[in-house]
Structures are given as C-alpha cells and as structure tokens.
XYZ file of C-alpha atoms in Angstrom:
659
model
C -0.027 0.184 -0.236
C 1.417 3.329 -0.734
C 0.314 6.521 -0.460
C -0.009 9.517 -2.569
C 1.845 12.371 -2.245
C 0.294 16.040 -2.748
C 1.414 17.698 -5.206
C 1.759 21.226 -5.201
C -0.194 23.522 -7.764
C 1.604 26.689 -8.352
C -0.777 28.292 -9.350
C -3.084 27.568 -6.540
C -0.630 28.634 -3.882
C -1.934 30.921 -2.125
C -5.594 28.749 -1.987
C -3.378 26.048 0.272
C -1.519 28.296 1.879
C -3.817 30.294 3.841
C -3.884 32.438 6.765
C -2.849 30.485 10.423
C -3.474 32.695 13.196
C -3.659 30.538 16.791
C -1.235 28.096 17.835
C -1.817 24.505 17.949
C -4.076 23.493 20.859
C -0.949 22.480 23.324
C 0.438 25.773 22.929
C -2.362 27.890 22.884
C -1.534 31.630 23.358
C -1.450 33.141 26.343
C -0.028 36.613 26.832
C -1.533 37.973 22.978
C -4.805 36.112 23.907
C -6.956 35.792 20.321
C -5.394 36.725 17.117
C -6.719 40.089 16.288
C -8.926 38.663 13.911
C -12.963 40.258 13.703
C -15.417 38.805 12.063
C -18.735 40.573 10.376
C -21.995 38.708 9.585
C -25.132 39.043 8.306
C -27.757 37.582 5.641
C -28.220 40.825 4.049
C -25.018 41.830 2.415
C -25.623 45.767 2.944
C -25.335 45.481 6.615
C -22.144 43.407 6.784
C -20.337 45.449 4.287
C -21.928 48.928 6.666
C -20.565 46.799 9.593
C -17.258 46.360 7.944
C -16.453 49.404 6.834
C -17.699 51.320 10.036
C -15.361 48.391 12.223
C -12.619 49.681 9.657
C -13.157 53.634 10.621
C -13.084 53.799 13.897
C -10.495 50.878 14.955
C -7.245 51.807 15.697
C -5.568 51.114 11.376
C -3.424 48.126 10.567
C -3.899 46.785 14.230
C -7.443 44.448 12.782
C -8.437 42.080 10.013
C -12.038 42.054 9.472
C -13.619 39.625 7.609
C -17.531 39.313 6.190
C -18.426 36.127 6.238
C -21.333 34.221 4.731
C -23.753 31.759 6.304
C -22.097 28.566 4.510
C -18.410 30.284 6.365
C -19.691 30.768 9.833
C -21.025 26.646 9.684
C -17.692 24.925 8.286
C -15.180 27.486 8.800
C -12.932 27.113 11.737
C -13.552 31.269 13.479
C -14.059 29.808 16.743
C -10.839 29.887 18.775
C -8.799 32.878 15.655
C -11.303 35.974 16.411
C -10.796 38.179 18.940
C -14.810 39.475 17.870
C -17.303 38.230 16.456
C -20.481 41.041 14.928
C -23.938 39.871 14.044
C -26.097 42.357 12.580
C -30.386 40.853 12.153
C -31.761 37.563 13.588
C -29.598 34.296 12.454
C -30.804 30.832 11.560
C -30.861 28.517 14.014
C -27.946 25.726 12.174
C -25.922 28.929 13.187
C -27.689 29.782 16.466
C -26.334 26.611 17.658
C -22.679 27.237 16.338
C -22.772 30.527 18.034
C -24.264 29.541 21.311
C -20.971 27.252 21.357
C -18.653 29.991 20.683
C -19.857 31.935 23.401
C -20.527 29.892 26.569
C -17.454 27.014 25.223
C -15.446 29.012 24.042
C -15.448 32.556 25.834
C -15.888 33.896 23.126
C -16.419 38.425 22.294
C -19.683 38.781 20.441
C -21.314 41.231 19.595
C -25.134 41.714 17.913
C -27.247 44.113 16.713
C -31.142 44.158 16.606
C -30.542 40.563 16.119
C -33.015 37.574 17.510
C -30.200 36.028 19.512
C -31.362 38.073 22.224
C -34.204 36.278 23.064
C -32.606 33.014 22.678
C -28.933 33.886 24.925
C -32.260 35.785 27.615
C -35.355 32.767 26.981
C -37.207 35.484 29.274
C -37.506 38.003 26.992
C -39.307 35.440 23.751
C -42.462 36.573 24.225
C -41.476 40.730 24.261
C -42.596 42.282 20.857
C -40.698 43.723 19.162
C -41.149 47.339 17.080
C -38.291 48.978 15.258
C -37.903 53.177 15.561
C -36.859 56.272 15.624
C -36.458 57.508 19.593
C -34.729 59.408 22.144
C -31.639 57.972 23.364
C -29.321 58.116 26.031
C -26.044 56.659 26.940
C -23.278 57.545 29.121
C -22.547 61.085 27.924
C -24.790 60.602 24.809
C -28.418 62.261 26.534
C -31.735 62.204 24.626
C -30.426 61.958 20.800
C -32.291 60.425 18.196
C -31.618 56.417 17.370
C -32.540 53.650 15.542
C -34.077 51.554 18.224
C -35.257 47.838 18.299
C -37.852 48.246 21.028
C -39.769 45.130 23.234
C -42.050 45.657 25.041
C -44.068 43.650 27.313
C -48.735 43.574 27.573
C -50.073 44.590 30.309
C -52.551 41.937 30.216
C -54.750 40.096 27.918
C -57.618 42.527 28.007
C -55.681 45.882 28.183
C -54.007 47.862 25.325
C -51.608 48.648 27.251
C -47.088 47.569 27.795
C -45.332 47.530 31.089
C -40.902 47.826 30.803
C -39.648 44.891 29.338
C -36.661 45.629 31.678
C -38.855 44.474 34.524
C -38.606 40.662 33.058
C -34.691 40.812 32.276
C -32.768 38.482 35.134
C -29.781 39.488 37.152
C -28.250 35.759 36.356
C -28.916 33.743 34.277
C -27.380 30.202 33.032
C -27.354 28.484 29.910
C -26.240 24.681 29.349
C -23.532 24.033 27.422
C -22.869 20.421 24.736
C -22.817 18.130 27.331
C -25.715 19.864 28.874
C -23.416 22.104 31.470
C -24.909 24.940 33.202
C -22.185 27.442 32.306
C -23.353 31.480 34.119
C -23.678 35.025 33.075
C -24.471 37.758 34.780
C -26.667 39.993 33.373
C -26.505 43.968 32.573
C -28.416 46.653 31.353
C -27.344 50.048 29.865
C -28.883 52.875 28.215
C -32.384 53.344 27.743
C -34.658 54.174 24.992
C -37.219 57.225 27.019
C -40.064 56.394 25.484
C -39.798 52.314 25.708
C -37.819 52.302 28.472
C -35.796 49.516 26.542
C -32.283 49.127 27.695
C -30.372 49.645 24.657
C -27.082 47.648 25.462
C -27.769 43.903 27.671
C -24.784 42.628 28.126
C -24.541 39.512 29.316
C -20.740 38.171 31.499
C -19.770 35.044 32.245
C -17.715 33.577 34.867
C -14.391 32.599 32.598
C -14.477 36.326 30.394
C -16.451 35.729 28.245
C -18.627 38.741 26.753
C -21.468 39.034 24.977
C -23.588 42.673 24.021
C -26.438 42.842 22.579
C -27.426 46.489 20.689
C -30.823 47.489 20.987
C -29.626 50.376 19.762
C -29.252 50.672 15.677
C -24.897 51.302 15.884
C -24.703 48.920 12.751
C -27.156 51.223 10.277
C -25.768 54.233 8.514
C -28.833 57.293 8.062
C -28.115 57.510 4.947
C -29.450 53.586 3.463
C -32.541 53.606 5.459
C -35.653 54.600 3.530
C -38.527 56.420 4.677
C -41.806 55.240 3.982
C -44.783 58.194 4.996
C -45.299 61.143 3.702
C -43.607 63.440 2.252
C -45.185 66.434 2.316
C -45.879 66.680 5.769
C -49.354 66.134 6.300
C -49.745 63.753 8.803
C -50.180 65.791 12.826
C -47.960 62.988 14.003
C -44.725 63.254 11.067
C -42.127 62.645 13.891
C -43.717 60.681 17.294
C -45.034 58.130 15.728
C -42.908 56.057 14.071
C -42.878 52.293 13.443
C -40.723 49.460 10.861
C -42.967 49.101 8.021
C -43.652 44.247 7.930
C -45.100 44.976 4.610
C -42.657 44.831 2.822
C -40.932 42.043 1.125
C -37.520 41.539 2.476
C -34.291 42.433 -0.310
C -31.494 43.650 1.756
C -31.114 44.755 5.597
C -31.726 48.623 4.460
C -35.050 49.695 7.178
C -37.366 51.304 5.830
C -39.662 53.385 8.066
C -42.801 54.625 8.685
C -43.161 58.033 8.806
C -46.729 58.423 9.693
C -49.025 57.350 12.393
C -50.135 53.990 12.413
C -54.045 55.730 12.260
C -52.806 58.278 9.288
C -54.852 56.975 5.831
C -52.088 58.574 4.114
C -49.693 55.656 5.077
C -51.708 53.086 2.343
C -52.224 56.389 0.090
C -51.268 55.222 -3.659
C -49.531 59.163 -3.862
C -47.787 59.627 -1.160
C -43.899 59.119 -1.579
C -41.786 56.240 -1.002
C -38.339 55.329 -0.276
C -36.997 59.137 1.135
C -34.402 59.894 3.367
C -33.827 60.629 6.983
C -32.058 64.163 5.658
C -34.808 64.435 3.444
C -37.479 65.009 6.734
C -34.527 66.252 9.495
C -35.932 62.930 11.268
C -32.569 62.535 12.857
C -30.240 65.470 13.660
C -27.022 66.198 10.479
C -24.912 64.436 13.467
C -26.495 60.972 13.394
C -23.945 59.107 11.967
C -20.845 60.871 14.160
C -22.624 59.965 16.961
C -23.840 56.098 16.248
C -19.824 55.600 15.123
C -19.330 57.886 18.461
C -20.581 55.618 20.739
C -19.799 52.087 18.827
C -16.562 52.729 19.390
C -17.350 53.536 22.921
C -18.640 49.941 22.895
C -15.799 48.280 21.568
C -13.350 50.099 24.214
C -15.358 49.962 27.482
C -16.436 46.081 26.789
C -14.154 44.017 24.914
C -11.066 46.465 25.625
C -10.172 46.764 21.341
C -8.474 49.513 20.479
C -9.878 52.781 18.605
C -7.944 56.076 15.897
C -9.410 58.847 17.390
C -9.221 60.173 14.003
C -12.240 59.402 12.485
C -10.533 58.693 8.845
C -10.292 55.526 5.764
C -8.528 58.757 3.759
C -5.420 57.274 2.581
C -1.963 57.954 3.110
C -0.123 60.180 0.720
C 1.567 57.539 -1.966
C 5.412 57.450 -2.860
C 7.829 57.430 -5.342
C 10.081 54.540 -5.962
C 13.425 53.952 -5.729
C 15.615 52.081 -7.995
C 18.253 50.903 -6.816
C 21.494 48.221 -7.006
C 24.690 48.410 -9.406
C 24.875 51.090 -12.178
C 25.546 48.567 -14.434
C 22.894 46.198 -13.598
C 19.953 48.578 -13.739
C 20.260 49.200 -17.473
C 20.611 45.614 -18.710
C 17.415 45.418 -16.674
C 15.364 48.016 -18.423
C 16.550 47.103 -21.634
C 15.728 43.414 -20.572
C 12.851 45.363 -20.229
C 11.959 47.803 -23.201
C 9.835 46.094 -25.355
C 6.839 45.461 -22.628
C 7.212 49.451 -21.763
C 4.703 51.966 -23.314
C 5.182 54.127 -25.160
C 5.940 56.636 -22.606
C 7.908 54.234 -20.550
C 5.060 52.691 -17.734
C 5.066 49.366 -17.788
C 1.190 47.920 -17.522
C 0.828 45.457 -14.462
C -2.800 43.331 -13.595
C -3.082 45.904 -10.035
C -0.504 48.717 -11.173
C 1.343 50.209 -13.558
C 4.905 51.221 -12.825
C 6.931 53.849 -14.907
C 10.375 54.327 -14.832
C 11.854 57.228 -14.902
C 15.263 58.422 -16.460
C 17.679 61.347 -15.667
C 15.849 65.070 -15.168
C 14.216 65.446 -18.447
C 11.106 62.764 -17.885
C 8.788 64.001 -16.061
C 7.843 61.960 -12.865
C 3.605 61.346 -12.577
C 1.808 61.934 -9.293
C 2.350 58.787 -7.859
C -1.174 56.942 -6.715
C -2.502 53.306 -5.524
C -2.702 52.939 -9.765
C 0.907 54.583 -11.123
C 3.877 53.685 -9.204
C 6.327 56.284 -10.539
C 9.826 54.867 -9.826
C 13.539 57.316 -9.461
C 16.390 55.235 -11.644
C 18.751 58.200 -10.997
C 18.159 59.505 -7.883
C 18.737 58.425 -4.253
C 16.749 57.666 -1.932
C 16.752 59.410 2.375
C 14.367 56.742 3.518
C 16.174 53.903 2.078
C 20.474 53.481 2.626
C 21.764 51.355 0.025
C 25.220 51.853 1.784
C 24.216 49.909 4.415
C 22.293 47.251 3.134
C 24.746 46.469 0.086
C 27.398 46.197 3.171
C 25.675 43.930 5.022
C 24.274 42.211 1.424
C 26.449 38.764 0.784
C 24.061 37.365 -1.935
C 25.061 36.684 -5.655
C 21.419 37.080 -7.683
C 18.880 37.836 -4.540
C 18.316 41.170 -3.693
C 21.116 42.872 -5.798
C 18.638 44.624 -7.509
C 15.280 46.278 -6.397
C 12.816 49.087 -5.424
C 12.162 50.859 -2.232
C 9.060 52.719 -2.155
C 8.042 54.591 1.183
C 3.984 53.953 1.061
C 2.374 52.037 -1.882
C -0.289 49.252 -2.112
C 1.006 45.886 -2.124
C 4.502 45.371 -3.160
C 2.985 41.989 -4.564
C 1.427 43.859 -7.384
C 4.973 45.131 -8.430
C 6.603 41.557 -8.780
C 3.147 40.300 -10.374
C 5.394 39.422 -14.118
C 9.033 38.256 -14.903
C 11.618 40.332 -14.081
C 14.339 39.284 -12.998
C 15.963 36.503 -10.464
C 16.726 37.798 -7.100
C 13.933 41.408 -7.530
C 13.141 42.799 -4.863
C 10.430 45.249 -3.689
C 11.232 46.637 0.015
C 8.263 49.340 0.748
C 7.926 50.887 4.023
C 4.121 51.161 4.203
C 1.483 49.239 2.308
C -2.126 50.623 2.164
C -3.498 47.348 0.148
C -1.530 44.661 2.016
C -1.509 41.390 0.567
C -2.352 37.951 2.901
C -3.287 34.017 1.525
C -6.201 34.156 0.071
C -8.189 36.709 0.225
C -6.929 37.682 3.190
C -5.786 40.519 4.888
C -1.537 41.325 5.645
C -1.453 44.058 7.945
C 2.221 46.567 7.549
C 2.128 48.866 10.587
C 4.990 51.366 10.431
C 7.855 49.560 12.230
C 6.703 46.271 9.651
C 10.586 44.759 7.757
C 7.976 44.186 4.588
C 9.784 43.074 1.064
C 8.630 40.876 -1.791
C 10.787 38.941 -3.324
C 11.167 36.903 -6.490
C 12.624 33.728 -7.172
C 13.471 32.047 -11.396
C 13.007 27.893 -10.518
C 14.226 26.329 -13.332
C 13.474 22.872 -14.521
C 16.919 21.703 -13.348
C 16.197 23.073 -10.447
C 14.922 20.954 -7.078
C 12.760 22.922 -6.494
C 11.235 22.375 -8.689
C 8.143 20.013 -7.663
C 7.892 21.761 -4.686
C 7.750 25.063 -4.868
C 5.905 25.723 -2.242
C 9.736 24.853 0.452
C 10.831 28.350 -0.678
C 8.239 29.731 1.931
C 9.951 27.387 4.714
C 12.712 28.008 3.801
C 12.456 32.058 3.460
C 10.789 31.810 7.381
C 13.356 29.800 8.278
C 15.692 32.264 6.868
C 13.509 35.027 9.641
C 14.215 33.181 12.617
C 17.820 32.206 11.720
C 18.846 36.341 11.052
C 17.458 36.879 13.920
C 19.349 33.687 16.290
C 22.431 34.542 14.245
C 23.104 38.270 15.628
C 25.615 38.180 18.104
C 24.142 38.303 21.825
C 20.604 37.243 19.895
C 21.032 33.553 20.696
C 18.961 33.306 24.003
C 15.836 34.601 22.330
C 12.811 32.922 21.303
C 11.961 32.351 18.249
C 9.856 29.782 16.241
C 8.096 29.140 13.549
C 4.795 27.391 13.055
C 3.722 25.469 10.191
C 3.493 26.847 7.371
C 5.340 29.932 7.694
C 4.099 32.157 10.067
C 6.865 33.120 12.247
C 6.518 33.228 16.528
C 7.884 35.244 19.256
C 7.990 33.176 22.215
C 6.158 29.976 20.907
C 3.037 32.520 22.195
C 3.209 35.818 20.247
C 2.593 35.783 15.660
C 5.250 38.449 14.410
C 5.629 38.215 10.924
C 5.436 35.481 7.866
C 4.810 34.870 4.378
C 2.375 34.947 0.981
C 3.645 33.147 -2.148
C 2.208 32.821 -5.153
C 3.948 31.305 -9.141
C 3.840 32.350 -12.734
C 4.064 28.821 -14.456
C 5.737 28.477 -18.046
C 6.976 25.115 -19.338
C 10.585 26.312 -19.116
C 10.116 27.408 -16.019
C 8.345 28.971 -12.497
C 8.420 32.408 -10.952
C 7.839 32.429 -8.128
C 7.227 36.114 -5.695
C 7.884 35.489 -1.766
C 6.041 38.217 0.683
C 7.797 38.250 4.031
C 6.470 40.647 6.629
C 8.530 40.417 10.274
C 7.601 43.135 13.085
C 10.804 44.626 13.835
C 9.910 48.218 15.452
C 6.122 47.852 15.956
C 5.080 47.047 19.273
C 1.339 46.221 18.604
C -0.300 44.256 17.438
C 2.040 41.194 19.676
C 5.154 42.569 19.744
C 8.982 42.755 17.398
C 12.458 41.534 16.995
C 14.081 44.955 18.511
C 11.727 44.860 21.832
C 12.793 41.113 21.939
C 16.301 43.082 21.842
C 15.505 45.756 24.504
C 14.133 43.177 27.058
C 16.678 40.534 26.387
C 19.352 44.011 27.627
C 17.716 44.221 30.620
C 17.913 41.048 31.776
C 21.478 40.422 30.543
C 22.815 44.105 31.291
C 24.007 43.519 26.969
C 23.870 46.046 24.924
C 23.055 44.392 21.476
C 22.005 47.554 18.852
C 18.637 47.297 17.757
C 18.285 46.189 13.693
C 17.195 48.813 11.230
C 15.656 47.880 8.349
C 18.444 47.559 5.819
C 20.296 45.394 8.345
C 17.496 42.408 8.722
C 16.811 42.309 5.404
C 20.163 42.132 3.867
C 20.867 39.916 6.366
C 17.361 37.424 5.590
C 18.416 36.922 1.960
C 21.981 36.398 2.997
C 20.439 33.208 5.530
C 17.451 32.968 2.593
C 20.337 32.423 -0.088
C 22.067 29.608 1.357
C 19.484 27.660 1.917
C 18.391 27.453 -1.362
C 22.262 26.398 -2.470
C 21.989 23.547 -0.174
C 18.681 22.704 -1.247
C 19.817 22.444 -5.344
C 23.192 20.724 -3.603
C 20.706 17.804 -2.083
C 21.576 19.636 0.960
C 17.170 19.168 1.980
C 16.966 16.814 4.640
C 19.803 19.345 6.323
C 17.474 22.143 5.754
C 14.131 20.331 7.096
C 16.071 19.036 10.065
C 17.924 23.034 10.834
C 13.587 23.733 10.520
C 12.144 21.399 13.824
C 14.968 23.178 15.483
C 12.474 25.894 15.298
C 9.215 25.066 15.078
C 6.696 24.364 17.486
C 4.896 21.239 16.145
C 6.292 17.714 16.990
C 4.453 15.372 18.886
C 1.239 17.888 18.393
C -1.783 16.214 17.997
C -4.142 17.161 14.924
C -7.461 16.167 14.047
C -7.832 15.003 9.850
C -10.332 14.678 7.615
C -9.310 11.108 5.628
C -10.709 10.266 2.056
C -13.589 8.665 2.598
C -14.308 11.465 5.228
C -14.502 10.261 8.300
C -12.490 12.304 11.087
C -8.901 10.872 12.479
C -6.771 11.902 15.402
C -3.343 11.846 13.738
C 0.406 12.569 15.844
C 2.935 15.075 13.984
C 6.176 13.809 12.943
C 7.818 16.230 10.550
C 7.220 17.972 7.207
C 7.490 16.035 3.899
C 10.315 17.874 0.481
C 7.072 18.886 0.004
C 6.669 20.778 2.680
C 3.381 18.378 3.407
C 3.057 17.705 7.454
C 3.830 14.054 7.651
C 1.915 12.567 10.145
C 1.018 8.896 12.275
C -2.044 7.811 12.239
C -3.928 4.068 12.697
C -1.541 0.944 12.498
C 1.308 3.580 12.154
C 0.534 4.619 9.083
C 2.266 7.839 7.972
C 1.223 9.661 5.388
C 1.051 13.623 3.634
C -1.567 15.923 5.359
C -2.453 19.270 3.819
C -4.825 22.714 3.617
C -8.168 22.505 3.114
C -7.753 26.081 1.495
C -9.591 27.736 4.875
C -8.937 31.401 5.400
C -8.453 30.758 9.404
C -6.272 27.564 10.958
C -4.484 24.782 8.805
C -4.709 22.764 11.554
C -8.347 23.073 12.021
C -9.110 21.123 8.223
C -6.377 18.943 7.054
C -6.906 16.867 4.568
C -5.193 13.078 3.804
C -4.654 11.962 0.350
C -6.336 9.401 -1.054
C -4.373 5.731 -0.677
C -4.330 2.748 -3.539
C-alpha cells in the first residue's frame, strides 16, 4: 500500500497556504490572547458591508483584520478560536445559532449583536416580547436625549389591556445556559442606556464567570442613516410626522435597509398610493445632522469599554499620500534590467501590470507623474533618503538575491509590482502598505515599523525546487529566524516557526509570516514571496527590537537594534544559503534546521480522511514538498495538506487518497 504525495499546483499556492493565526491546541497563546481577527456576519450584504466600514473607520489602523463571512463559512470555517470579536447584525438561522452558542458558552467568546433574535435565544425571558424598530430618544453615558434608530421590546400588561409595561422588569440579573454536554455556564446580566419612551435598555451585557462577553445592542449602530429609507407622507400632512414611527412590516425584504414609516398607525396616508416613498432621513430632518457621528462614537465606545479593542481618535479612512519608488542596485544591473524590459514598456515607459502600472523615470528630463494606488513612478537615477543603499549592500553577501530592487515608502502592495517576470532575485521593499496581500483573500497587516519585502525567485526545470515550490516558503521563514538568532548576543531570543510559514516570538505571539504566488511556464517557474516581520512595531503583538530591549534589560547587554536595511540584507544572506543547500542535494539538512525552530513535533491534530472520516494523528515532521507528515492508526505514515480555509490550517487538514 502506498500513499500519494500531494502535488503543489503553483497557480494555487495561495489557496493551499491560507492564513493561520492560532497556535496548536497544546500551545495556545497565553500572553497575546486571541489573534486580531474580527468576523462580521449578516444575512444581508448591505448590513455586513456597513458594519465592516464602520469597524475600519473606528479601529486603530493596521491593528485588526475584519472579515465578512457568509452563512456557509459561519457553519464550516474554523473561526471559533481565531477571532477576538464576532459582530452580528440582524437575525440568524437556527444552525448558525447553535454554533454561536458553542462559541459563547464553551469558548468564552466575545460577541456583539445588533438588533438580533439571538437576544431572545440567550435570554429566554424576553422571547415573548413584542419587537418593533423605531426612531426614539436615547440616552447612554455622555450621550443624552439623542435620536437613534432603536429596537423596542414591549410586554403587554394583560390580554385585555392595550398598555405595555417595561421590558426591564423581565430581564434577570443572572442566567444559566447549557453547553453541548448539558453542563450549565453562569452569566451575569447588566443593562445600560435606554430608549426613553419605551424604557427599553439599549445594551444588554452577558458576562461569563471565565470572562467571555456578549453584548446585545438594541440601538441600531450598524445602520448608516444614508441607507435608511422612509415610508410616509413627504409633504408633512401627518400631524404625528415625527412622534409615532414604526418599522413597516408589510414589505418583502431583499436587503436589510430599514423602511421606516413616518406616519401614525392610524394615518390614512400610510396606504395612499400618492404618498412618496423611499425618502431619506436627511430630507425630513427626522434625525439630527450629526446622526452618523453619534452612531460611530457610541460604536467605538462599546468596542473599547466592553471588548478592550483599540480605537483611533481620528475617524478617517483616507489613504496616506503615495510616494515614488527608487530603483537601487549596481548601475550596470539597472541599465541591463531596463534594456531587457524595454520591449514590454509602453511608449511613455510604463510597465502595465494587473493591479498597478510602473513608470520608470530616467534622468532629469523624464517627467515624474503623481503616485497613486494604480501608478508607481520609479526614479532610476536618484538616491533615496528613506532607505540607505550603502548600509544595505554593506551587509548583503548574496550572488543574486536583492542585488536589484525598488524601495518605496508608501504603496498599495509590493506583491503587485512583482506580478510579472522581472529578474531573478528582484526585490521590492516598502515602508508601508495600504492594501497588503495575505494568503487567499486575507489582509496583510503592515503597521509602521514592520519589515516588508517581496522577492522574485526563478526556478529552472533542473532546480531541486521544481515540484516543491512551496518549500521556498519554509526556507524564507526559516531564514528570518536564523537571521535573528545569528546576530551577536541574540542566541537567547526565542523565535519559532509555525507550519507552514508563520514566525512566532516566545512560542505565543505571531510576529511575521510569508505568502507565495507563482507564474508557471513550460521552461521554468517564477515564484514571488512576500515576507513581513515585526521589526519596530510592538503592536499588534510584539517585535524583534522590543525583544532585544528585553534581552538587554535582563542580561545587561548592549545588543543594537536591527535596521530595516540590515535585517533584510542578513535575511537574504541566510535565504540564499538555504537555497544553495537544497540545490546541492542537502534538503534533509534544511528540514532538520526547520525542526529545530518549529512548534509542532508530537502535536496531535485531526485530519479528514479520503472517505470523509475524521482521524486523530500525530505530527512527525514535514515531507520534501513541505506538507505535514503524520502518523495515524496502525502506525501508518502519510502527508496531509490544508483545506484552504482562511483561519486555521490545523483545523482543516485533508489526507490524500490511498491506493
């Protein structure tokens, strides 16, 4: 019986190397908490997009990644242990509800819900309340008597009476919820804020004994006023124009944009076909002009106060100014590069790529266009004050890697520039990315102080990497670890590898990683590697230079900080040495080096077998393609590969078919 070795299809490298941010079960992050991922879900795309936009507006930039999941992903993707917050808008189906209950009750999850039926699920005492959506007067913290779109819960006093009593009387101080094993978990229940007319609490907070938090917001902070449509008499003939507002429930919903009636329930104009529909709040002055400002400020307050997320003071999603790039390298190399590229340039010297155009500006007479997200001017003959070529080349010992490249202070993504055949070893080094590319559709965080670069490697048909391009990712992350550990005085720093290509500090905090894409032809393959390592930025986790500071404080040593130029150059030195070892037939030695720094030996994982069963196996290493080698039942050893999910490869390992 033999086991097929998985074959890497270069065109889909990103699909088989998706993001994993949480450590294995036997070594979960202790000090860093959950990864900085935030998941948004709503059955209506309009609500999900508005939530994502609001989160990106208020959260500290380059600190969190925000993902929108669909219903199938909510049920199947391994997000449960890989998010610091889950945000829900509107009602959810029973099957998703069950998974959310598991997340809250068993996983001490953090959940924020807006206008959702989950409130009645988690607090059954409210299941019989009548629910309406109104524009009401609202008071919370420093915000007094402001108008917001609000979910109102009411209880009738008796069957014979039309009156209502306050929902507050029906909210318990404590609740107990059963987990999958029918064991009870206790939650404290507190309320804050209030819709003044109905006395409906605006926010209901459930806090578990172990620290999990679920916040139900009856204030519709997820809704932008510009998206709310009014249903009623726009001429203002209704006397109760503003005082009696209820959500129209007689419409077929294709989205979650609220339709709000601005007439009284008894107003005949409500059914008058001559009445204009679809007007906005602004047209009627129903809400104050600063409605969205208030909504966003309260949203940020909840994120900070209840979930400890970092929010920025400046509410803006305006991108920074883009900058020109600088071509660096030996003058002769520059000339040959431009000569070889000339046949692919337009008449005005522009190289047009899929997501960006690169304009090479030669000499003073060549006009430099304004940089933008889609245009990168590269100055060929100018020196850059932001990146020292001298320091870089003083440290660089390679024959081909990094000998020619582009530095740019602010750009969209360095991977966009190498998305074509350039020259072997070509490197793009940015200071900051506005649209960093992660694995699959993931976002690459690039806060200030992060060492970033994209590197192009040409793999010939005779190369030992043919058929195992994915192994280059292991080599480049290993090179990053060896780069740090090779520095004088830094041997005590604990820097580890998490399969397949993440870099961890002290076994708990992710400080870097790599991605890969490739362009395959009949004669060779062009592999583009993107690398990011926290160098100066202590957020979102920690960074190399902070680790050096801590080492100096402990030992009384004086190890110097790493500069961007020195770090990238030494990493390239180490990487080229590893490539040379593989090409010389010494791949087993490289794998042994990888093992010295990885986190997984002897770890238990669950894999899905070819017939759909789940089997617990033990990790014993990696094969020469870079996939995990595991031992299963009857000591059968085989390789497994990830299923392409966006959160945790270890939760989605698939075994190949057995012949």
